[in-house]
mmCIF file of C-alpha atoms in Angstrom:
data_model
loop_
_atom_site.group_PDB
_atom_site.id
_atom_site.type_symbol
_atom_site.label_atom_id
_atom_site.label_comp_id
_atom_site.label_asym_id
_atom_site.label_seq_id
_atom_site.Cartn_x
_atom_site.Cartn_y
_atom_site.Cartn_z
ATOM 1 C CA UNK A 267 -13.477 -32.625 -66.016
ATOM 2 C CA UNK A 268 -16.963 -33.772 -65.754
ATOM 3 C CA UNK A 269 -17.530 -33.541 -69.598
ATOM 4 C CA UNK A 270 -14.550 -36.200 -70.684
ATOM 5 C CA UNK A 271 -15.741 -38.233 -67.920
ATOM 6 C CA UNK A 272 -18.907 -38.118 -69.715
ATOM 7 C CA UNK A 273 -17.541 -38.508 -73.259
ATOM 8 C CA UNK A 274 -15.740 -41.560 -71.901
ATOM 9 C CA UNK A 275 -18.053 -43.185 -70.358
ATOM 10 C CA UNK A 276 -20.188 -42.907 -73.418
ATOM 11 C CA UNK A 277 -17.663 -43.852 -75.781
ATOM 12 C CA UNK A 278 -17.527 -46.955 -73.885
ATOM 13 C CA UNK A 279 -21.186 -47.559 -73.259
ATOM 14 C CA UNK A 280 -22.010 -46.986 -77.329
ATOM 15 C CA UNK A 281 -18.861 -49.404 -78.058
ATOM 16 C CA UNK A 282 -19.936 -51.644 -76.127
ATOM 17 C CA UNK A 283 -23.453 -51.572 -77.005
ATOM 18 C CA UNK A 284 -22.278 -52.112 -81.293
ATOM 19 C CA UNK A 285 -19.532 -55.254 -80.308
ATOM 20 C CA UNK A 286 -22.050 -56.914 -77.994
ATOM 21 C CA UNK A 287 -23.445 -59.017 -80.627
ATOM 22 C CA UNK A 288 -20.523 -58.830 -83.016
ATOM 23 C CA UNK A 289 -18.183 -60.622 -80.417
ATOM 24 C CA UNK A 290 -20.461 -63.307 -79.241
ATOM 25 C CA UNK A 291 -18.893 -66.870 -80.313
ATOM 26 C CA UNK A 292 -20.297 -68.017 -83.265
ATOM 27 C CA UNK A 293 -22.586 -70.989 -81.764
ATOM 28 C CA UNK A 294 -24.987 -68.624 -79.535
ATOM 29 C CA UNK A 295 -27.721 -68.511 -80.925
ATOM 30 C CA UNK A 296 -30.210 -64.852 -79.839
ATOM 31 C CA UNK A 297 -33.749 -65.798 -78.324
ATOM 32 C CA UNK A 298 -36.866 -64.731 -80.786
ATOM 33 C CA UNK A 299 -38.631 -62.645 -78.159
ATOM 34 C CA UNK A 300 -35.161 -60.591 -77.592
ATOM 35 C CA UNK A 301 -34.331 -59.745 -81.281
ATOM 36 C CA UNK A 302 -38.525 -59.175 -81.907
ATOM 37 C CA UNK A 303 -38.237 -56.676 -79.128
ATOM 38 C CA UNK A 304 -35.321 -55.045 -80.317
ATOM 39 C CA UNK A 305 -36.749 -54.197 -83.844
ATOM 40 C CA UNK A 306 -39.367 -51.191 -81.587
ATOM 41 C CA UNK A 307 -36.451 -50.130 -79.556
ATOM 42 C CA UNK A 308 -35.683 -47.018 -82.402
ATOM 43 C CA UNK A 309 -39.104 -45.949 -82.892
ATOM 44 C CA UNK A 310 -40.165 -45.941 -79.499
ATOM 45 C CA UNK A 311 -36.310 -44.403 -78.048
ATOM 46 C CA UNK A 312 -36.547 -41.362 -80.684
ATOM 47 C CA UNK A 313 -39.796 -40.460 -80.275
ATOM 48 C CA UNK A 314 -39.551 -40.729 -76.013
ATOM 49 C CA UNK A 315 -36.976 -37.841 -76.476
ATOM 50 C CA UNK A 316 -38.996 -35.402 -78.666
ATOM 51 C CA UNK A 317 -42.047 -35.853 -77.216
ATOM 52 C CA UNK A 318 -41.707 -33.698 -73.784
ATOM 53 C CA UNK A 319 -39.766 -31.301 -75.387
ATOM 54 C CA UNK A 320 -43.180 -30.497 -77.928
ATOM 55 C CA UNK A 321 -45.668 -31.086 -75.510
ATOM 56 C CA UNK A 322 -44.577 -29.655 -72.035
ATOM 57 C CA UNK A 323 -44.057 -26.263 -71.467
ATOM 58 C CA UNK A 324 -41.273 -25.486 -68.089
ATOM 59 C CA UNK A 325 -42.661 -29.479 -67.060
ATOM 60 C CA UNK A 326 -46.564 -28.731 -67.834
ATOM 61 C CA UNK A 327 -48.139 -30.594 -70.180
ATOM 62 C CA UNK A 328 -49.395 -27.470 -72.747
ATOM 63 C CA UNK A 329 -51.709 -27.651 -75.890
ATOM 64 C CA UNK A 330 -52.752 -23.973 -76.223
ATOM 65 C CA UNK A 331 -52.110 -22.532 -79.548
ATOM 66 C CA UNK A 332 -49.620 -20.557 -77.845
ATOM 67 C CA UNK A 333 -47.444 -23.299 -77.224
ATOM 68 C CA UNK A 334 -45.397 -22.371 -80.751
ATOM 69 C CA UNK A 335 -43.011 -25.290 -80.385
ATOM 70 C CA UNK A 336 -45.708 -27.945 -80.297
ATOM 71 C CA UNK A 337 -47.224 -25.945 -83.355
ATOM 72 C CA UNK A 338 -43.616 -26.021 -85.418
ATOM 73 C CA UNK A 339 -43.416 -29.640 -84.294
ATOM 74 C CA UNK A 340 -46.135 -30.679 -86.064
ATOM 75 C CA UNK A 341 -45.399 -28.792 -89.369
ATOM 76 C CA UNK A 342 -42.217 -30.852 -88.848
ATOM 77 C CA UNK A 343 -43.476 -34.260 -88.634
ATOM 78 C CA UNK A 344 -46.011 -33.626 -91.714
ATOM 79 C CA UNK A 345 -42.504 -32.655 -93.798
ATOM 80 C CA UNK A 346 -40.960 -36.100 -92.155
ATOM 81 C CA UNK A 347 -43.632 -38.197 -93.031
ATOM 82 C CA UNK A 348 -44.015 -36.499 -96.571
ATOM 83 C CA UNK A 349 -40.605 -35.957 -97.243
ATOM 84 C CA UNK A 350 -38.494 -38.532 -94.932
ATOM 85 C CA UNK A 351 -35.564 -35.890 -95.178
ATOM 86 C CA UNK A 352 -33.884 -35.118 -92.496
ATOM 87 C CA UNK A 353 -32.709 -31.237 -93.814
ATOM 88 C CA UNK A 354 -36.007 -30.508 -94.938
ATOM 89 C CA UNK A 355 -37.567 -31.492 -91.805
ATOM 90 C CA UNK A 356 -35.249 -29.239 -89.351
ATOM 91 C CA UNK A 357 -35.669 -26.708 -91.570
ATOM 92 C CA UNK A 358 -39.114 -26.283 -91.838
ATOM 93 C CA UNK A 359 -39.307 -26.974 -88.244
ATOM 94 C CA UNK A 360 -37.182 -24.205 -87.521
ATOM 95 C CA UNK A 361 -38.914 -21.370 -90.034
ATOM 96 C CA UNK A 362 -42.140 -22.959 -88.311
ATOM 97 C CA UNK A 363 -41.214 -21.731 -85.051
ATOM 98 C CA UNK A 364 -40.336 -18.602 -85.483
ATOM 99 C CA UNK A 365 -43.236 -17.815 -87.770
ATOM 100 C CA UNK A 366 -45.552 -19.294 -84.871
ATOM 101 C CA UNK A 367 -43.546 -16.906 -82.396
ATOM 102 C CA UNK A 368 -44.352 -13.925 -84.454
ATOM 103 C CA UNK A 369 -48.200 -15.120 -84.872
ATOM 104 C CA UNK A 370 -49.077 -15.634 -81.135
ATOM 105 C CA UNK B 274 -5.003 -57.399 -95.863
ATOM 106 C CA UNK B 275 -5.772 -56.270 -99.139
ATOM 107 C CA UNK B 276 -9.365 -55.340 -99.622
ATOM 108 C CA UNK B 277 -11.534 -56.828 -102.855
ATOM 109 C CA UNK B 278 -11.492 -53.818 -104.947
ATOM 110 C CA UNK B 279 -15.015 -54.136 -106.611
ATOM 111 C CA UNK B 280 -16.792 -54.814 -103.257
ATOM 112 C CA UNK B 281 -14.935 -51.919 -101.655
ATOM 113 C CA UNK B 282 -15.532 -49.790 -104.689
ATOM 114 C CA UNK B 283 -19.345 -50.628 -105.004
ATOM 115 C CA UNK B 284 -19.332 -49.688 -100.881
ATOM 116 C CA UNK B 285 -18.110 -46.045 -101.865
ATOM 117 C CA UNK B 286 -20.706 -45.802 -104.363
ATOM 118 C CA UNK B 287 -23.590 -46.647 -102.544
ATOM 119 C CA UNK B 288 -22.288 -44.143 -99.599
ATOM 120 C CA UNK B 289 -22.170 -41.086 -102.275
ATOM 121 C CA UNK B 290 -26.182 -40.830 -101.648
ATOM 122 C CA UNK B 291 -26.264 -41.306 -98.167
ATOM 123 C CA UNK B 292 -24.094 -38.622 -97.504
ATOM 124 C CA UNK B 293 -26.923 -35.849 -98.490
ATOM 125 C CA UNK B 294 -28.270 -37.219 -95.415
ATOM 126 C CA UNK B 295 -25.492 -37.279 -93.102
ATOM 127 C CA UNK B 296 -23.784 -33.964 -93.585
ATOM 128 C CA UNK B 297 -26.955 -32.026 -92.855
ATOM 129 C CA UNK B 298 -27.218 -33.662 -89.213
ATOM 130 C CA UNK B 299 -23.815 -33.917 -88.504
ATOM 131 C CA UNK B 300 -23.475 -30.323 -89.348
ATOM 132 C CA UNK B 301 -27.154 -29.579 -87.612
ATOM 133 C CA UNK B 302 -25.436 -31.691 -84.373
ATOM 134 C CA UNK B 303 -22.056 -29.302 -84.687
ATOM 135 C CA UNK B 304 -24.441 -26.374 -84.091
ATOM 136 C CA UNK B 305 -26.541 -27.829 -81.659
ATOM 137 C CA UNK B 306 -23.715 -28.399 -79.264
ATOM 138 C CA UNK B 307 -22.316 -25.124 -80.096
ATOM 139 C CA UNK B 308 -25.305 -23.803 -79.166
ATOM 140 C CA UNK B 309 -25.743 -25.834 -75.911
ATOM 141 C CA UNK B 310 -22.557 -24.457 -74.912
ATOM 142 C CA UNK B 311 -20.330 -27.948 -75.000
ATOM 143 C CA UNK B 312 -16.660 -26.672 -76.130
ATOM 144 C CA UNK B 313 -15.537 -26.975 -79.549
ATOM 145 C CA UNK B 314 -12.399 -29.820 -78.449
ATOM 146 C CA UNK B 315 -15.010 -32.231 -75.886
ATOM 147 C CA UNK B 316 -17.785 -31.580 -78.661
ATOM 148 C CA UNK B 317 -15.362 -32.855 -81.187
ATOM 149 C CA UNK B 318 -13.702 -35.307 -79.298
ATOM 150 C CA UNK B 319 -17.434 -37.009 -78.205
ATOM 151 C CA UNK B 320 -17.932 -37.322 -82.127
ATOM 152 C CA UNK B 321 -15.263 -39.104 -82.849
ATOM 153 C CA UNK B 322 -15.064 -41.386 -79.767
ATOM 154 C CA UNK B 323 -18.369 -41.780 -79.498
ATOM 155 C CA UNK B 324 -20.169 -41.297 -83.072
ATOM 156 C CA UNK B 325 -23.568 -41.747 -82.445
ATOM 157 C CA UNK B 326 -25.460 -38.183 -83.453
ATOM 158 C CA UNK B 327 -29.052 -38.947 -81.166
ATOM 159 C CA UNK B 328 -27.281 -39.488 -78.309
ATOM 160 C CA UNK B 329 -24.692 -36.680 -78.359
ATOM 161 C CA UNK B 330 -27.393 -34.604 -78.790
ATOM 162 C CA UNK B 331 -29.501 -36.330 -76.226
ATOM 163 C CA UNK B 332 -26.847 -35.532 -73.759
ATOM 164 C CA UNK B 333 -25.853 -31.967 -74.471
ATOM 165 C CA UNK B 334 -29.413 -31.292 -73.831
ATOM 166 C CA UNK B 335 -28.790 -33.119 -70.032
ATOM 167 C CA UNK B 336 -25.475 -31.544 -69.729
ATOM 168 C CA UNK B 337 -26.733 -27.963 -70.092
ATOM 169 C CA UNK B 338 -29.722 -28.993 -67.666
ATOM 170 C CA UNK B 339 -26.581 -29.853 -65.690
ATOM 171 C CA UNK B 340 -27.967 -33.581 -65.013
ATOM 172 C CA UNK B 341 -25.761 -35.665 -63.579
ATOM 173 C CA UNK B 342 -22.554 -37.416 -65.323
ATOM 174 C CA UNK B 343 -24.017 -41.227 -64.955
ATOM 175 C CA UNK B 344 -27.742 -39.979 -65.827
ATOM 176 C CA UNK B 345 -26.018 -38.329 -69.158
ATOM 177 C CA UNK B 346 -24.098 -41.719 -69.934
ATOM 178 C CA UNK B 347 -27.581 -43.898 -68.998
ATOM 179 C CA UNK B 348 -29.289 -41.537 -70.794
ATOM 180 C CA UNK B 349 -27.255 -41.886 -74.105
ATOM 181 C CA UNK B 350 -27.271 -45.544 -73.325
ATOM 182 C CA UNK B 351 -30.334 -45.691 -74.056
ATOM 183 C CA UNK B 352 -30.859 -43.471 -76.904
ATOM 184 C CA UNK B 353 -28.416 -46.053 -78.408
ATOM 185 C CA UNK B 354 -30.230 -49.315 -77.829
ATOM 186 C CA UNK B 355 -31.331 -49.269 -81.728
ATOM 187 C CA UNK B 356 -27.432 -50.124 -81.682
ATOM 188 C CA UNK B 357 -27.805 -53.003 -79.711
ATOM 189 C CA UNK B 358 -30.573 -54.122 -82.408
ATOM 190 C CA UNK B 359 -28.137 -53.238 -85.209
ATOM 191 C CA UNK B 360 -25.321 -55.493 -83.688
ATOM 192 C CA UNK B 361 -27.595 -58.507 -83.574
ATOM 193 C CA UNK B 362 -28.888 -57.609 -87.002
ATOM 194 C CA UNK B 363 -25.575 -57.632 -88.597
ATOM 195 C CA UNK B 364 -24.017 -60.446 -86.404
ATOM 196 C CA UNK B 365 -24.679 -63.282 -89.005
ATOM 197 C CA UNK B 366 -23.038 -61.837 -91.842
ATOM 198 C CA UNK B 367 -19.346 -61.563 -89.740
ATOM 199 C CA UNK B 368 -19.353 -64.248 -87.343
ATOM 200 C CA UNK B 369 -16.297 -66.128 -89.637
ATOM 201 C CA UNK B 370 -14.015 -63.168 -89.245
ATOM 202 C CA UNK B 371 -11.391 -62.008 -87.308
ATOM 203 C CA UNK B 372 -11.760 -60.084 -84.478
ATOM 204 C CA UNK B 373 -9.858 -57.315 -85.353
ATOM 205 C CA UNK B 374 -12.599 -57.251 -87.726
ATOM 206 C CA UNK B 375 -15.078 -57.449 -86.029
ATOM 207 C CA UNK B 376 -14.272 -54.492 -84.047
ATOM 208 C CA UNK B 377 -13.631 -52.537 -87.097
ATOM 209 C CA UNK B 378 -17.263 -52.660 -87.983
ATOM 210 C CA UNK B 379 -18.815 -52.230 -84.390
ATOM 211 C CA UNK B 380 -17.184 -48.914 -84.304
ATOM 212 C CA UNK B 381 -18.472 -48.104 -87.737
ATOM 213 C CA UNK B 382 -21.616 -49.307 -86.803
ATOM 214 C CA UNK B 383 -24.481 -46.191 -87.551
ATOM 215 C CA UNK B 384 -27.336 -45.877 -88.927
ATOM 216 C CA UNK B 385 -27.932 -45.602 -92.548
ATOM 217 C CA UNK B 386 -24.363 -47.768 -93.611
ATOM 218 C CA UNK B 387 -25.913 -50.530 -91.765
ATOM 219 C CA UNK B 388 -29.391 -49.965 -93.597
ATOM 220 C CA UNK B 389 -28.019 -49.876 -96.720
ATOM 221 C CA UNK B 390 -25.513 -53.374 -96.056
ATOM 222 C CA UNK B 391 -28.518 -55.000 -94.844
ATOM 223 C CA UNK B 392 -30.520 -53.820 -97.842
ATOM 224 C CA UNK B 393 -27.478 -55.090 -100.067
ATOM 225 C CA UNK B 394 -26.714 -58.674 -98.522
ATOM 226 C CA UNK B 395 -30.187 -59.145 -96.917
ATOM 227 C CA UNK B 396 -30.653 -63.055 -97.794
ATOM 228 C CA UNK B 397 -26.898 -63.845 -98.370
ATOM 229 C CA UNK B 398 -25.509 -63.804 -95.135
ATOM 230 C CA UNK B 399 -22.313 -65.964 -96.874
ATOM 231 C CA UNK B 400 -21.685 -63.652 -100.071
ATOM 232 C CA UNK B 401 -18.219 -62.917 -100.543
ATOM 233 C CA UNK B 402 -16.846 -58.927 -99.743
ATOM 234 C CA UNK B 403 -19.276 -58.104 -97.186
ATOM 235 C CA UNK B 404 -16.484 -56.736 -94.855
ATOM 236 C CA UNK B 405 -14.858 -54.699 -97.969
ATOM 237 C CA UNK B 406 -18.227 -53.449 -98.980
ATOM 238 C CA UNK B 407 -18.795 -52.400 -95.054
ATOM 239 C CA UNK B 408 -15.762 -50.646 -95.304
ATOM 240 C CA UNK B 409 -16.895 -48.455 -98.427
ATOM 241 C CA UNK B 410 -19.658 -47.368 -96.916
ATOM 242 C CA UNK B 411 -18.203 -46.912 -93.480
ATOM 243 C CA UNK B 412 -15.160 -44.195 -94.955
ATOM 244 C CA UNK B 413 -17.167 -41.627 -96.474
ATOM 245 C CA UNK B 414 -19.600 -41.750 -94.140
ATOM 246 C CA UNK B 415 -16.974 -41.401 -90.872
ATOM 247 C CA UNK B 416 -14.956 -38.449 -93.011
ATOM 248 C CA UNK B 417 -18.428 -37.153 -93.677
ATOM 249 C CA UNK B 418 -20.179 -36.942 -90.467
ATOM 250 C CA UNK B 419 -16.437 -35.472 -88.903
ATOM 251 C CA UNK B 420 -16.080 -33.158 -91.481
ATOM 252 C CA UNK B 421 -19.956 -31.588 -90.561
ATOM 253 C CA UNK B 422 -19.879 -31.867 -86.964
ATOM 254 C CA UNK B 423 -16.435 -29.796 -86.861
ATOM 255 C CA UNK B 424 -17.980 -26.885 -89.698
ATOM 256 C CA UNK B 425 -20.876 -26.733 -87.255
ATOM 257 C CA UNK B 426 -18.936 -26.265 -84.157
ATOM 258 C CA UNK B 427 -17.186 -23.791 -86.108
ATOM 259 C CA UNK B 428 -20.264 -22.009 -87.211
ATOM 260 C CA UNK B 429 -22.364 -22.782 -84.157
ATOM 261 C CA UNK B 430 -20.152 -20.328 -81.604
ATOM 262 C CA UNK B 431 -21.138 -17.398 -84.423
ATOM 263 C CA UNK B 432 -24.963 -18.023 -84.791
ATOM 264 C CA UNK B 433 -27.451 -15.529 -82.467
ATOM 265 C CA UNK B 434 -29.182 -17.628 -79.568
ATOM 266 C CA UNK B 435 -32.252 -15.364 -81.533
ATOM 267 C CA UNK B 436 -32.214 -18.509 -83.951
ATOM 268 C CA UNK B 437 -33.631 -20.463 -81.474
ATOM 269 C CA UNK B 438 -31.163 -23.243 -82.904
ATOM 270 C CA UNK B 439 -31.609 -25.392 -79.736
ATOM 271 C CA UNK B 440 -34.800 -26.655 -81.159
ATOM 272 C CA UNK B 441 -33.002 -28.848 -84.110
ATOM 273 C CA UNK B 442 -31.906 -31.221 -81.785
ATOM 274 C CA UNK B 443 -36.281 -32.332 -81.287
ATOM 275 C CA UNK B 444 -36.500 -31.858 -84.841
ATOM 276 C CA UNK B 445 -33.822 -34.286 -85.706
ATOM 277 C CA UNK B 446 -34.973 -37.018 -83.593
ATOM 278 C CA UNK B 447 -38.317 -36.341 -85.545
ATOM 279 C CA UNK B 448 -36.334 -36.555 -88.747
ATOM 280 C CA UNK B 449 -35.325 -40.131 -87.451
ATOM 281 C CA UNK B 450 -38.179 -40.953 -85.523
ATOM 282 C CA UNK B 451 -40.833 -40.013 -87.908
ATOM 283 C CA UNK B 452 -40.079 -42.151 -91.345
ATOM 284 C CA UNK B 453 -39.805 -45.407 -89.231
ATOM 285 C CA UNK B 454 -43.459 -45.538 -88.829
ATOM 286 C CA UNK B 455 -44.580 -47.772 -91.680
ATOM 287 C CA UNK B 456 -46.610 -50.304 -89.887
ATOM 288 C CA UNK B 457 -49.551 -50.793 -86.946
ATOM 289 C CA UNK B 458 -47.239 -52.214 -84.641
ATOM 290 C CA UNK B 459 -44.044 -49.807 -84.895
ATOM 291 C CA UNK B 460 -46.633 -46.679 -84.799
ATOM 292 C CA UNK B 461 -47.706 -48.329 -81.277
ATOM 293 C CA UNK B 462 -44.384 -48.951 -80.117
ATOM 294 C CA UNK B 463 -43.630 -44.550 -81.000
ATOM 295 C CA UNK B 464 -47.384 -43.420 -79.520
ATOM 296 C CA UNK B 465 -47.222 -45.223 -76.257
ATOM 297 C CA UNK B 466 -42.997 -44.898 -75.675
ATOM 298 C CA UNK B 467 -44.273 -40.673 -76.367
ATOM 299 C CA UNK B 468 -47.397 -40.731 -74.092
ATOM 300 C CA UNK B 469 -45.046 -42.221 -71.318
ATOM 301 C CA UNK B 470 -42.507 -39.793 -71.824
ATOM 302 C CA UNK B 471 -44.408 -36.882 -71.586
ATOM 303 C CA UNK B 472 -46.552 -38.782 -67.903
ATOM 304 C CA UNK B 473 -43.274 -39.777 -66.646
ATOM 305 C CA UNK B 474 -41.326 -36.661 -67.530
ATOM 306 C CA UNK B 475 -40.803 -35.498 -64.002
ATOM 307 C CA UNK B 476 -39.493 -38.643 -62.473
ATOM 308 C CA UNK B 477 -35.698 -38.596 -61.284
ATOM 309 C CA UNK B 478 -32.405 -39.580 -62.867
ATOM 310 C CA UNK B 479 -34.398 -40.050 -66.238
ATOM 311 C CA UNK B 480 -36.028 -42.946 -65.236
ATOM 312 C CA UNK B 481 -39.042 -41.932 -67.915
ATOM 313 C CA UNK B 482 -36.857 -42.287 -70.918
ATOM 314 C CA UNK B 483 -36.086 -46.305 -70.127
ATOM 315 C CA UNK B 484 -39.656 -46.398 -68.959
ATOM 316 C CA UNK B 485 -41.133 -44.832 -72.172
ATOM 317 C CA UNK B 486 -38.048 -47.183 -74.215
ATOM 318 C CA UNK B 487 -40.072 -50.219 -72.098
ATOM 319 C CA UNK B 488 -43.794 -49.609 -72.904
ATOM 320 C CA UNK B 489 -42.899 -49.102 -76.562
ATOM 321 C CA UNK B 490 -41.539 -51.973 -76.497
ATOM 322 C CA UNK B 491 -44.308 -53.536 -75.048
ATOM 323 C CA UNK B 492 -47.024 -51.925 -76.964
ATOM 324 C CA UNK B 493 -45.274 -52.826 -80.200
ATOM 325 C CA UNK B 494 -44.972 -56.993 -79.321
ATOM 326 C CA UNK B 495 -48.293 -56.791 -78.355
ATOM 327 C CA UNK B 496 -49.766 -54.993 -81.421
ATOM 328 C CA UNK B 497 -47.911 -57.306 -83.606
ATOM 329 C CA UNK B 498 -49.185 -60.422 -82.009
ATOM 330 C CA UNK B 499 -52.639 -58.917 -81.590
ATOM 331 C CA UNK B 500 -52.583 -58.385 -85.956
ATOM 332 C CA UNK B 501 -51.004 -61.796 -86.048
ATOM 333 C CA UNK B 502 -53.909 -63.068 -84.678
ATOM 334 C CA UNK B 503 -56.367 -61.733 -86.289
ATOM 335 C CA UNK B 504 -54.888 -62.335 -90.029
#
């Protein structure tokens, strides 16, 4: 019950955040400083969610070697920044991980 | 309303590429839930409703932490503020048609259709067949991303947790995340929204993920003024 009250209220949070704009009357005119602003809004959102889940081990920030998902991470965003393809990137992320788990 | 058949045609061209793209993470989102444990009809029934991949997978990772339903919606909320940016991007280019319209292309409003309509009409905000050429990009993309969510639901329930599968929904918001960094003032916006994150992880209710979303935000203004200055 709690999930579809979830998917709805997303559904109609994520609506409402794409018509926003798209439904505003046609002589408003957006201030500079708000559409400026909104041009950092993906990098900074994305990287805010993977950046705990790399770093911090059970809430504990952890840089250790033996911290194997921060190690597969960062295989990962060398493919991403060589690559920029999505597959390639979970994938090697992925075979990263579990040949870090075997290492340490 | 008929739709201009070369517009609409050269739409469903350029999608054919993009596609490569999208099946992977839709199908990479499919498992993810799986994984997670969301079932198979409210996994499927969030993709189409919703159909925004970073944030379903932002929230299945709440929902199995069993965070709160208003923390999962802010939560996605958030994640989806590049939306927000999207809708104010694209605004100029539909502001003479209907609303029915209008609606039509929020809902179809993701990622890399809107990258590739902004990379076709760009300066021409009043060309002719924008709206049919949104629409050829927006159907294969929508059957698409459906399509690859549902085969990895499917899959998903069969894969061994040993997989460690759970850890493609990081790597696809580094997938995203990562490619976007092209200048100074973007890279700050990432750095300092991550540093936050990771200080502010602890807090209640989330509150680090609009906090991180803030500083970026912040941090990237400011390094773009700071260049602007000095050039």
């Amino acid at each position: 019950m709690t999930l579809w009250l979830i998917i709805l209220g997303m559904s109609v949070a994520t609506f409402g955040q794409r018509a926003s704009f798209l439904l505003l009357p046609e002589h408003v005119k957006l201030p500079l400083l708000l559409r400026q602003a909104l041009r950092y809004v993906p990098a900074a959102v994305l990287t805010a969610i993977w950046a705990p889940e790399l770093l911090l081990q059970k809430g504990v920030l952890s840089l250790a070697p033996g911290n194997e998902r921060l190690l597969a991470g960062m295989v990962a965003i060398a493919v991403a920044w060589r690559f920029r393809a999505t597959f390639a990137t979970i994938v090697a992320g992925l075979v990263a991980l579990h040949v870090f788990d075997r290492l340490f | 309303m008929p739709l201009a058949r070369t517009e609409f045609q050269a739409g469903l061209r350029a999608s054919l590429p993009l596609l490569v793209a999208i099946a992977p993470f839709g199908l990479v989102t499919g498992v993810a839930m799986a994984a997670g444990g969301i079932p198979p009809l409210q996994a499927m029934a969030m993709s189409v409703l919703v159909y925004a991949g970073a944030s379903m997978l932002a929230a299945m990772q709440l929902i199995v932490e069993g965070a709160p339903a208003l923390v999962v919606v802010l939560a996605a909320f958030i994640v989806n503020l590049r939306l927000l940016m999207y809708s104010a991007s694209i605004r100029p280019y539909f502001t003479g048609e209907p609303l029915g319209r209008r609606l039509l292309v929020s809902y179809a409003l993701v990622d890399n259709p809107y990258a590739l309509f902004i990379q076709r009409f760009g300066t021409h905000p009043g060309a002719a067949g924008k709206f049919d050429y949104f629409v050829g990009l927006a159907i294969p993309t929508w059957l698409c991303w459906q399509a690859a969510v549902g085969a990895g639901l499917l899959v998903g329930h069969q894969l061994p947790a040993a997989w460690k599968l759970e850890f493609a929904a990081p790597l696809a918001f580094i997938a995203m995340s990562v490619p976007l960094l092209r200048d100074k003032a973007t890279a700050a916006a990432a750095l300092s929204a991550g540093i936050t994150a990771v200080l502010t992880h602890g807090l209640p209710l989330r509150l680090g993920l609009a906090l991180a979303a803030a500083v970026g935000i912040a941090f990237g203004l400011f390094t773009e003024k700071l260049l602007r200055t000095k050039a």
